[in-house]
């Protein structure tokens, strides 16, 4: 057990120093690590390409001529590489979070047949985009002579080494990815606030008194602020492990309730109205958003050649993820029909102590995971402010203030939109679709533009189709989610 914990350490911190300390951009870079719900892998600001950019954000200097025999895998110097099993566990954890509990609500917006087929198709497309990102990262590592690159570095390197017309926009492309990462993570933080408050309200209302969900949001604010004053990520690692145990236990009990007394499939809609499909897309893509953990996991493997391939770690893990999402959505919607709520835990029988314990377990797990989730926007925003504070004391107090402001910001957003299903759908449509479906195919087109995009440019047409699919989901999903939120406020 101690060995496994030691192996996973590179995924948590890049050195023995706290994550928020000054980042050495001249060192061999750690890849961008982005955290999906309940995941311990965290995005690190900065990176190799950022150091190569000019101070004013202009065109970075032309890359060194690549060595034809340079293999990024052989040039990775990992102190504690992870095994295939460790990588599989992290991959599952990066893709299975609070979004899985919203899948029955997603099925209610699609119907039983469309939800089942659509979820599986979404899983295939997202998995293909993950493979796409890994392939492009390997090619760009060879061009830039770097052992590893993260998400935003891959985007910047693709632009910097791609067609000449795109090179001036390489730094802007990296900034755009970081912006979407911030939007995604702040959205996840809002979902966490609402999720914990909704489950806590449900338990208290059953045993004592029914108060408005905003009351519970207010009660959670101070503990959330204090939790996020913890600066060193290693102190949150045991908390994350405990949260994972709670999540697994809660899911097991949830299946126990869902599979009892299932009605006939004819009792629910096979096909939902077309205008509800964008809400299904937003929730489903939110749940599948684990593309940010793919590169750091592959970069830290002892045998990275086992990551891709037909029976590799990525395909095996994503098959398990797709099966879990589909089964939770299918049986949850079949069990509770159109009465299903934004989180399936809110549908469990209120008179059962076991069901109430699930709400408490999942709520506590999500609450404890907020601290890890919070590191993503913090480590993108804080370096921009830290440079303007010139004394050590000012930086110390400034960081506490920034942390407090960001937590309060997510609290305000959660209080304004207490509809859990609508928040999840909106976050998925706005930012998760961009990171999972739009950027990877664009990166592939730019990376291999000069090399060739297959016979009859079939790769180009395939990637364009995925981008169009992502843009449609982005547009219609965002519109439907916002409309749903506004209508809910009026009612």
Tab-separated table of C-alpha atoms in Angstrom, residues 3-436:
chain	number	residue	atom	x	y	z
A	3	UNK	CA	4.418	1.586	-2.541
A	4	UNK	CA	1.239	2.475	-4.413
A	5	UNK	CA	0.915	5.697	-2.488
A	6	UNK	CA	4.506	6.555	-3.326
A	7	UNK	CA	3.971	5.754	-7.028
A	8	UNK	CA	1.023	8.112	-7.278
A	9	UNK	CA	2.817	11.035	-5.707
A	10	UNK	CA	4.027	12.501	-9.055
A	11	UNK	CA	0.397	12.936	-10.041
A	12	UNK	CA	-0.257	15.106	-7.020
A	13	UNK	CA	2.694	17.457	-6.800
A	14	UNK	CA	5.598	18.322	-9.032
A	15	UNK	CA	8.141	18.572	-6.242
A	16	UNK	CA	8.445	18.457	-2.490
A	17	UNK	CA	7.463	22.103	-2.315
A	18	UNK	CA	3.862	23.340	-2.086
A	19	UNK	CA	2.095	23.608	-5.403
A	20	UNK	CA	1.524	27.330	-5.087
A	21	UNK	CA	5.221	28.197	-4.699
A	22	UNK	CA	7.093	29.966	-7.485
A	23	UNK	CA	7.085	27.760	-10.544
A	24	UNK	CA	10.483	27.138	-12.130
A	25	UNK	CA	9.770	27.526	-15.816
A	26	UNK	CA	13.310	26.679	-16.798
A	27	UNK	CA	13.072	23.181	-15.393
A	28	UNK	CA	11.911	20.146	-17.309
A	29	UNK	CA	8.194	20.770	-17.337
A	30	UNK	CA	5.461	18.839	-15.689
A	31	UNK	CA	2.445	18.388	-17.906
A	32	UNK	CA	-0.788	20.284	-17.400
A	33	UNK	CA	-2.879	18.319	-14.969
A	34	UNK	CA	-6.573	19.064	-14.964
A	35	UNK	CA	-8.958	17.763	-12.439
A	36	UNK	CA	-12.300	16.251	-13.345
A	37	UNK	CA	-14.885	15.867	-10.586
A	38	UNK	CA	-13.465	14.039	-7.571
A	39	UNK	CA	-10.134	13.553	-9.305
A	40	UNK	CA	-6.798	14.168	-7.599
A	41	UNK	CA	-4.909	15.202	-10.712
A	42	UNK	CA	-4.508	18.946	-10.895
A	43	UNK	CA	-3.578	21.441	-13.588
A	44	UNK	CA	-0.306	23.264	-13.110
A	45	UNK	CA	0.034	26.767	-14.484
A	46	UNK	CA	2.954	27.590	-16.697
A	47	UNK	CA	4.841	25.049	-18.739
A	48	UNK	CA	7.491	24.738	-21.374
A	49	UNK	CA	5.854	26.777	-24.071
A	50	UNK	CA	4.932	29.576	-21.726
A	51	UNK	CA	8.579	30.104	-20.959
A	52	UNK	CA	9.307	30.181	-24.703
A	53	UNK	CA	6.801	32.950	-25.400
A	54	UNK	CA	7.824	36.561	-25.543
A	55	UNK	CA	6.835	38.747	-22.552
A	56	UNK	CA	4.265	40.628	-24.568
A	57	UNK	CA	2.608	37.411	-25.724
A	58	UNK	CA	3.991	37.711	-29.261
A	59	UNK	CA	5.277	34.991	-31.553
A	60	UNK	CA	7.555	32.522	-29.752
A	61	UNK	CA	10.979	31.875	-31.315
A	62	UNK	CA	11.070	29.142	-33.954
A	63	UNK	CA	11.592	25.678	-32.478
A	64	UNK	CA	14.884	23.839	-32.744
A	65	UNK	CA	15.140	21.397	-35.662
A	66	UNK	CA	13.831	18.092	-34.323
A	67	UNK	CA	16.116	15.106	-34.046
A	68	UNK	CA	14.686	12.354	-36.226
A	69	UNK	CA	15.468	9.691	-33.625
A	70	UNK	CA	14.098	11.627	-30.612
A	71	UNK	CA	11.610	9.509	-28.660
A	72	UNK	CA	9.791	11.462	-25.920
A	73	UNK	CA	8.915	8.264	-24.058
A	74	UNK	CA	12.581	7.281	-23.700
A	75	UNK	CA	13.526	10.780	-22.536
A	76	UNK	CA	11.115	10.920	-19.607
A	77	UNK	CA	12.911	10.856	-16.284
A	78	UNK	CA	10.253	9.744	-13.801
A	79	UNK	CA	11.190	9.186	-10.182
A	80	UNK	CA	8.058	7.182	-9.393
A	81	UNK	CA	6.363	5.992	-12.609
A	82	UNK	CA	2.879	4.574	-12.261
A	83	UNK	CA	1.883	1.049	-13.185
A	84	UNK	CA	-0.881	0.126	-15.610
A	85	UNK	CA	-3.196	-0.625	-12.691
A	86	UNK	CA	-2.492	2.713	-11.019
A	87	UNK	CA	-3.111	4.493	-14.308
A	88	UNK	CA	-6.401	2.642	-14.751
A	89	UNK	CA	-7.536	3.640	-11.256
A	90	UNK	CA	-6.687	7.296	-11.874
A	91	UNK	CA	-8.396	7.192	-15.288
A	92	UNK	CA	-11.593	5.829	-13.754
A	93	UNK	CA	-11.412	8.361	-10.943
A	94	UNK	CA	-10.872	11.186	-13.418
A	95	UNK	CA	-13.981	10.253	-15.394
A	96	UNK	CA	-16.338	9.106	-12.647
A	97	UNK	CA	-17.459	11.924	-10.389
A	98	UNK	CA	-20.619	13.765	-9.414
A	99	UNK	CA	-21.699	13.793	-13.067
A	100	UNK	CA	-22.565	10.102	-12.963
A	101	UNK	CA	-25.346	10.822	-10.468
A	102	UNK	CA	-26.928	13.214	-13.007
A	103	UNK	CA	-27.155	10.622	-15.791
A	104	UNK	CA	-30.753	9.564	-14.995
A	105	UNK	CA	-31.749	13.227	-15.335
A	106	UNK	CA	-29.907	13.291	-18.667
A	107	UNK	CA	-31.887	10.241	-19.831
A	108	UNK	CA	-35.124	12.022	-18.931
A	109	UNK	CA	-34.175	14.687	-21.484
A	110	UNK	CA	-33.445	12.114	-24.195
A	111	UNK	CA	-35.634	9.075	-23.577
A	112	UNK	CA	-34.563	5.536	-22.773
A	113	UNK	CA	-33.511	4.543	-26.305
A	114	UNK	CA	-31.879	7.831	-27.328
A	115	UNK	CA	-30.199	8.145	-23.929
A	116	UNK	CA	-28.683	4.657	-24.118
A	117	UNK	CA	-27.469	4.946	-27.709
A	118	UNK	CA	-26.448	8.591	-27.294
A	119	UNK	CA	-24.386	7.924	-24.167
A	120	UNK	CA	-22.499	5.087	-25.852
A	121	UNK	CA	-21.874	7.197	-28.981
A	122	UNK	CA	-20.709	10.087	-26.778
A	123	UNK	CA	-18.316	7.703	-25.042
A	124	UNK	CA	-16.873	6.517	-28.372
A	125	UNK	CA	-16.355	10.088	-29.622
A	126	UNK	CA	-14.778	11.292	-26.360
A	127	UNK	CA	-12.461	8.255	-26.255
A	128	UNK	CA	-11.416	8.883	-29.851
A	129	UNK	CA	-10.652	12.516	-28.981
A	130	UNK	CA	-8.488	11.313	-26.093
A	131	UNK	CA	-6.517	9.067	-28.457
A	132	UNK	CA	-6.246	12.017	-30.832
A	133	UNK	CA	-4.771	14.227	-28.109
A	134	UNK	CA	-2.191	11.613	-27.089
A	135	UNK	CA	-1.101	11.060	-30.716
A	136	UNK	CA	-0.700	14.797	-31.308
A	137	UNK	CA	1.176	15.213	-28.016
A	138	UNK	CA	3.728	12.571	-29.064
A	139	UNK	CA	4.260	14.218	-32.447
A	140	UNK	CA	4.605	17.702	-30.915
A	141	UNK	CA	6.994	16.397	-28.242
A	142	UNK	CA	9.266	15.146	-31.043
A	143	UNK	CA	9.117	18.509	-32.794
A	144	UNK	CA	9.823	20.528	-29.658
A	145	UNK	CA	12.318	17.999	-28.214
A	146	UNK	CA	10.342	17.864	-24.963
A	147	UNK	CA	9.705	14.639	-23.015
A	148	UNK	CA	6.125	15.610	-22.110
A	149	UNK	CA	3.539	18.289	-22.796
A	150	UNK	CA	0.242	19.129	-21.100
A	151	UNK	CA	-3.071	20.178	-22.641
A	152	UNK	CA	-2.415	23.897	-22.996
A	153	UNK	CA	1.208	23.293	-24.042
A	154	UNK	CA	0.030	20.913	-26.767
A	155	UNK	CA	-2.300	23.594	-28.119
A	156	UNK	CA	0.420	26.248	-28.053
A	157	UNK	CA	3.025	23.964	-29.644
A	158	UNK	CA	0.592	22.924	-32.371
A	159	UNK	CA	-0.022	26.552	-33.299
A	160	UNK	CA	3.677	27.494	-32.967
A	161	UNK	CA	4.841	24.669	-35.280
A	162	UNK	CA	1.813	24.582	-37.577
A	163	UNK	CA	0.903	26.698	-40.604
A	164	UNK	CA	2.686	30.049	-40.547
A	165	UNK	CA	-0.589	31.977	-40.543
A	166	UNK	CA	-1.470	30.456	-37.136
A	167	UNK	CA	1.877	30.912	-35.387
A	168	UNK	CA	1.216	34.447	-34.106
A	169	UNK	CA	-1.818	33.076	-32.240
A	170	UNK	CA	0.004	30.297	-30.357
A	171	UNK	CA	0.132	32.144	-27.035
A	172	UNK	CA	-3.492	33.291	-27.408
A	173	UNK	CA	-4.529	29.676	-28.045
A	174	UNK	CA	-2.897	28.588	-24.801
A	175	UNK	CA	-4.635	31.394	-22.926
A	176	UNK	CA	-7.966	30.317	-24.430
A	177	UNK	CA	-7.485	26.745	-23.202
A	178	UNK	CA	-6.623	28.009	-19.717
A	179	UNK	CA	-9.745	30.202	-19.769
A	180	UNK	CA	-11.918	27.204	-20.618
A	181	UNK	CA	-10.176	25.220	-17.890
A	182	UNK	CA	-11.014	27.983	-15.413
A	183	UNK	CA	-14.635	28.144	-16.588
A	184	UNK	CA	-14.955	24.384	-16.355
A	185	UNK	CA	-13.446	24.141	-12.907
A	186	UNK	CA	-15.353	27.102	-11.466
A	187	UNK	CA	-18.494	25.515	-12.888
A	188	UNK	CA	-17.606	22.249	-11.188
A	189	UNK	CA	-17.099	24.156	-7.925
A	190	UNK	CA	-20.598	25.638	-8.291
A	191	UNK	CA	-22.014	22.163	-8.892
A	192	UNK	CA	-20.238	20.954	-5.748
A	193	UNK	CA	-21.798	23.746	-3.676
A	194	UNK	CA	-25.305	22.995	-4.985
A	195	UNK	CA	-24.875	19.220	-4.716
A	196	UNK	CA	-23.796	19.288	-1.066
A	197	UNK	CA	-26.468	21.824	-0.105
A	198	UNK	CA	-29.271	19.905	-1.870
A	199	UNK	CA	-28.397	16.581	-0.246
A	200	UNK	CA	-27.904	18.159	3.178
A	201	UNK	CA	-31.250	19.942	2.910
A	202	UNK	CA	-33.001	16.689	1.971
A	203	UNK	CA	-31.683	14.870	5.049
A	204	UNK	CA	-32.373	17.700	7.502
A	205	UNK	CA	-35.856	18.307	6.060
A	206	UNK	CA	-36.813	14.698	6.643
A	207	UNK	CA	-35.718	14.523	10.268
A	208	UNK	CA	-36.063	18.112	11.504
A	209	UNK	CA	-37.052	21.210	9.532
A	210	UNK	CA	-37.331	22.140	5.854
A	211	UNK	CA	-35.251	25.231	5.048
A	212	UNK	CA	-34.456	26.836	1.712
A	213	UNK	CA	-31.398	25.502	-0.115
A	214	UNK	CA	-29.784	28.967	0.053
A	215	UNK	CA	-29.622	28.587	3.830
A	216	UNK	CA	-27.468	25.491	3.485
A	217	UNK	CA	-25.322	27.205	0.886
A	218	UNK	CA	-24.686	29.973	3.415
A	219	UNK	CA	-23.816	27.442	6.125
A	220	UNK	CA	-21.315	25.783	3.799
A	221	UNK	CA	-19.539	29.010	2.866
A	222	UNK	CA	-17.256	29.367	5.911
A	223	UNK	CA	-16.178	25.682	5.984
A	224	UNK	CA	-15.467	25.868	2.225
A	225	UNK	CA	-13.315	28.972	2.697
A	226	UNK	CA	-11.337	27.390	5.553
A	227	UNK	CA	-10.868	24.152	3.581
A	228	UNK	CA	-9.441	26.077	0.652
A	229	UNK	CA	-6.958	27.960	2.801
A	230	UNK	CA	-4.936	24.722	2.736
A	231	UNK	CA	-2.141	25.539	0.295
A	232	UNK	CA	-0.211	22.276	0.082
A	233	UNK	CA	-1.923	19.617	-1.948
A	234	UNK	CA	-0.252	16.723	-0.163
A	235	UNK	CA	-2.297	17.487	2.956
A	236	UNK	CA	-5.468	16.921	0.920
A	237	UNK	CA	-4.391	13.542	-0.500
A	238	UNK	CA	-5.736	11.493	2.459
A	239	UNK	CA	-8.950	13.518	2.241
A	240	UNK	CA	-9.259	12.586	-1.422
A	241	UNK	CA	-8.755	8.902	-0.621
A	242	UNK	CA	-11.499	9.033	2.012
A	243	UNK	CA	-13.789	10.813	-0.468
A	244	UNK	CA	-13.161	8.071	-3.035
A	245	UNK	CA	-14.156	5.375	-0.546
A	246	UNK	CA	-17.364	7.286	0.252
A	247	UNK	CA	-18.151	7.673	-3.455
A	248	UNK	CA	-17.727	3.959	-4.226
A	249	UNK	CA	-19.841	2.982	-1.225
A	250	UNK	CA	-22.551	5.483	-2.132
A	251	UNK	CA	-22.714	4.259	-5.739
A	252	UNK	CA	-23.047	0.654	-4.576
A	253	UNK	CA	-25.978	1.489	-2.280
A	254	UNK	CA	-27.578	3.610	-5.031
A	255	UNK	CA	-27.527	0.608	-7.396
A	256	UNK	CA	-29.115	-1.456	-4.624
A	257	UNK	CA	-32.127	0.871	-4.586
A	258	UNK	CA	-32.331	1.418	-8.354
A	259	UNK	CA	-32.489	-2.281	-9.221
A	260	UNK	CA	-35.370	-3.076	-6.875
A	261	UNK	CA	-38.871	-3.282	-8.327
A	262	UNK	CA	-38.027	-2.010	-11.796
A	263	UNK	CA	-41.117	-1.239	-13.907
A	264	UNK	CA	-41.533	-2.202	-17.578
A	265	UNK	CA	-39.598	-0.186	-20.103
A	266	UNK	CA	-42.920	0.932	-21.600
A	267	UNK	CA	-43.539	3.006	-18.465
A	268	UNK	CA	-41.002	5.638	-19.577
A	269	UNK	CA	-40.445	7.534	-22.810
A	270	UNK	CA	-38.260	5.850	-25.405
A	271	UNK	CA	-37.795	9.173	-27.210
A	272	UNK	CA	-37.984	12.604	-25.598
A	273	UNK	CA	-38.980	15.810	-27.437
A	274	UNK	CA	-36.251	17.195	-29.698
A	275	UNK	CA	-35.988	20.472	-27.799
A	276	UNK	CA	-34.756	18.576	-24.718
A	277	UNK	CA	-31.850	16.856	-26.465
A	278	UNK	CA	-29.393	19.752	-25.930
A	279	UNK	CA	-29.908	19.366	-22.172
A	280	UNK	CA	-29.031	15.684	-22.523
A	281	UNK	CA	-25.892	16.603	-24.452
A	282	UNK	CA	-24.757	19.096	-21.812
A	283	UNK	CA	-25.192	16.672	-18.931
A	284	UNK	CA	-23.628	13.729	-20.793
A	285	UNK	CA	-20.554	15.653	-21.947
A	286	UNK	CA	-20.151	17.049	-18.417
A	287	UNK	CA	-20.062	13.500	-17.092
A	288	UNK	CA	-17.595	12.299	-19.737
A	289	UNK	CA	-15.221	15.232	-19.272
A	290	UNK	CA	-12.020	13.460	-18.289
A	291	UNK	CA	-9.866	14.420	-21.239
A	292	UNK	CA	-7.733	16.693	-19.081
A	293	UNK	CA	-6.321	13.746	-17.101
A	294	UNK	CA	-5.298	11.749	-20.181
A	295	UNK	CA	-1.944	13.395	-20.912
A	296	UNK	CA	-0.676	13.517	-17.307
A	297	UNK	CA	-1.590	9.873	-16.817
A	298	UNK	CA	0.149	8.764	-20.014
A	299	UNK	CA	3.139	10.989	-19.231
A	300	UNK	CA	3.606	9.320	-15.832
A	301	UNK	CA	3.284	5.678	-16.921
A	302	UNK	CA	6.100	3.187	-16.508
A	303	UNK	CA	5.011	1.561	-19.794
A	304	UNK	CA	3.267	4.317	-21.798
A	305	UNK	CA	3.080	2.027	-24.830
A	306	UNK	CA	0.321	0.165	-22.961
A	307	UNK	CA	-1.848	3.264	-22.744
A	308	UNK	CA	-3.172	3.315	-26.302
A	309	UNK	CA	-4.061	0.384	-28.534
A	310	UNK	CA	-7.222	-1.644	-28.925
A	311	UNK	CA	-6.895	-3.338	-25.528
A	312	UNK	CA	-4.857	-0.601	-23.882
A	313	UNK	CA	-5.477	1.147	-20.589
A	314	UNK	CA	-7.424	4.006	-22.184
A	315	UNK	CA	-9.901	1.858	-24.101
A	316	UNK	CA	-10.371	-0.553	-21.201
A	317	UNK	CA	-11.001	2.256	-18.729
A	318	UNK	CA	-13.392	4.139	-21.005
A	319	UNK	CA	-15.416	0.985	-21.714
A	320	UNK	CA	-15.930	0.634	-17.947
A	321	UNK	CA	-16.820	4.337	-17.674
A	322	UNK	CA	-19.330	4.187	-20.550
A	323	UNK	CA	-20.910	1.036	-19.127
A	324	UNK	CA	-21.303	2.654	-15.692
A	325	UNK	CA	-22.766	5.883	-17.087
A	326	UNK	CA	-25.198	4.007	-19.317
A	327	UNK	CA	-26.328	1.642	-16.559
A	328	UNK	CA	-26.841	4.415	-13.988
A	329	UNK	CA	-28.747	6.522	-16.523
A	330	UNK	CA	-30.805	3.606	-17.843
A	331	UNK	CA	-31.867	2.052	-14.535
A	332	UNK	CA	-32.204	5.396	-12.743
A	333	UNK	CA	-34.577	6.790	-15.381
A	334	UNK	CA	-36.449	3.476	-15.665
A	335	UNK	CA	-36.920	3.373	-11.880
A	336	UNK	CA	-38.030	6.971	-11.284
A	337	UNK	CA	-39.215	8.090	-14.737
A	338	UNK	CA	-39.922	11.772	-15.281
A	339	UNK	CA	-39.763	12.360	-11.522
A	340	UNK	CA	-35.994	11.846	-11.508
A	341	UNK	CA	-34.059	14.746	-9.993
A	342	UNK	CA	-30.777	16.477	-10.783
A	343	UNK	CA	-28.936	13.935	-8.636
A	344	UNK	CA	-30.231	10.378	-8.329
A	345	UNK	CA	-29.438	10.443	-4.597
A	346	UNK	CA	-32.321	12.893	-4.115
A	347	UNK	CA	-34.764	10.227	-5.397
A	348	UNK	CA	-33.818	7.559	-2.880
A	349	UNK	CA	-36.565	6.696	-0.337
A	350	UNK	CA	-36.455	9.313	2.443
A	351	UNK	CA	-37.692	6.951	5.177
A	352	UNK	CA	-34.742	4.563	4.864
A	353	UNK	CA	-31.732	5.309	7.032
A	354	UNK	CA	-29.527	3.590	4.443
A	355	UNK	CA	-30.775	5.960	1.735
A	356	UNK	CA	-30.221	8.957	3.971
A	357	UNK	CA	-26.700	7.732	4.658
A	358	UNK	CA	-26.039	7.719	0.894
A	359	UNK	CA	-26.977	11.402	0.685
A	360	UNK	CA	-24.666	12.212	3.574
A	361	UNK	CA	-21.837	10.076	2.165
A	362	UNK	CA	-22.022	11.557	-1.330
A	363	UNK	CA	-22.463	15.067	0.029
A	364	UNK	CA	-19.432	14.698	2.305
A	365	UNK	CA	-17.374	13.150	-0.505
A	366	UNK	CA	-18.126	16.061	-2.838
A	367	UNK	CA	-17.473	18.597	-0.059
A	368	UNK	CA	-14.050	17.085	0.656
A	369	UNK	CA	-13.248	17.012	-3.070
A	370	UNK	CA	-13.874	20.744	-3.494
A	371	UNK	CA	-10.381	21.550	-2.200
A	372	UNK	CA	-8.699	19.529	-4.946
A	373	UNK	CA	-11.043	20.914	-7.574
A	374	UNK	CA	-10.255	24.436	-6.408
A	375	UNK	CA	-6.532	24.142	-7.210
A	376	UNK	CA	-7.197	24.335	-10.935
A	377	UNK	CA	-8.485	27.936	-11.221
A	378	UNK	CA	-6.323	29.013	-8.289
A	379	UNK	CA	-3.093	27.954	-9.980
A	380	UNK	CA	-4.061	29.726	-13.180
A	381	UNK	CA	-5.285	32.964	-11.571
A	382	UNK	CA	-2.888	33.368	-8.635
A	383	UNK	CA	0.408	33.678	-10.621
A	384	UNK	CA	-1.108	36.610	-12.517
A	385	UNK	CA	-1.755	38.443	-9.230
A	386	UNK	CA	1.324	37.277	-7.323
A	387	UNK	CA	3.713	39.153	-9.651
A	388	UNK	CA	2.054	42.437	-8.660
A	389	UNK	CA	2.719	41.888	-4.932
A	390	UNK	CA	6.314	42.705	-4.069
A	391	UNK	CA	6.714	41.642	-0.430
A	392	UNK	CA	6.485	38.181	1.067
A	393	UNK	CA	3.898	39.315	3.598
A	394	UNK	CA	1.739	40.892	0.892
A	395	UNK	CA	1.890	37.682	-1.134
A	396	UNK	CA	0.921	35.577	1.868
A	397	UNK	CA	-2.137	37.667	2.758
A	398	UNK	CA	-2.914	38.255	-0.925
A	399	UNK	CA	-3.166	34.538	-1.596
A	400	UNK	CA	-5.594	34.029	1.294
A	401	UNK	CA	-7.707	36.914	-0.013
A	402	UNK	CA	-7.728	35.561	-3.579
A	403	UNK	CA	-8.676	32.090	-2.350
A	404	UNK	CA	-11.515	33.555	-0.302
A	405	UNK	CA	-12.792	35.684	-3.194
A	406	UNK	CA	-12.856	32.721	-5.615
A	407	UNK	CA	-14.781	30.567	-3.120
A	408	UNK	CA	-17.274	33.405	-2.535
A	409	UNK	CA	-17.618	33.821	-6.309
A	410	UNK	CA	-18.601	30.160	-6.754
A	411	UNK	CA	-20.948	30.478	-3.768
A	412	UNK	CA	-22.728	33.469	-5.357
A	413	UNK	CA	-23.147	31.629	-8.663
A	414	UNK	CA	-24.480	28.550	-6.846
A	415	UNK	CA	-26.948	30.689	-4.875
A	416	UNK	CA	-28.183	32.370	-8.066
A	417	UNK	CA	-28.710	29.035	-9.863
A	418	UNK	CA	-29.716	26.407	-7.273
A	419	UNK	CA	-31.075	24.035	-9.976
A	420	UNK	CA	-28.461	21.262	-9.955
A	421	UNK	CA	-29.465	19.724	-13.286
A	422	UNK	CA	-29.395	23.086	-15.062
A	423	UNK	CA	-25.973	23.981	-13.656
A	424	UNK	CA	-24.467	20.648	-14.729
A	425	UNK	CA	-25.924	20.935	-18.231
A	426	UNK	CA	-24.702	24.517	-18.637
A	427	UNK	CA	-21.148	23.745	-17.495
A	428	UNK	CA	-21.001	20.737	-19.797
A	429	UNK	CA	-22.319	22.614	-22.825
A	430	UNK	CA	-20.180	25.737	-22.385
A	431	UNK	CA	-16.734	24.471	-21.516
A	432	UNK	CA	-16.622	20.689	-21.389
A	433	UNK	CA	-17.706	20.453	-25.026
A	434	UNK	CA	-14.870	22.800	-26.026
A	435	UNK	CA	-12.187	20.867	-24.144
A	436	UNK	CA	-13.423	17.393	-25.063
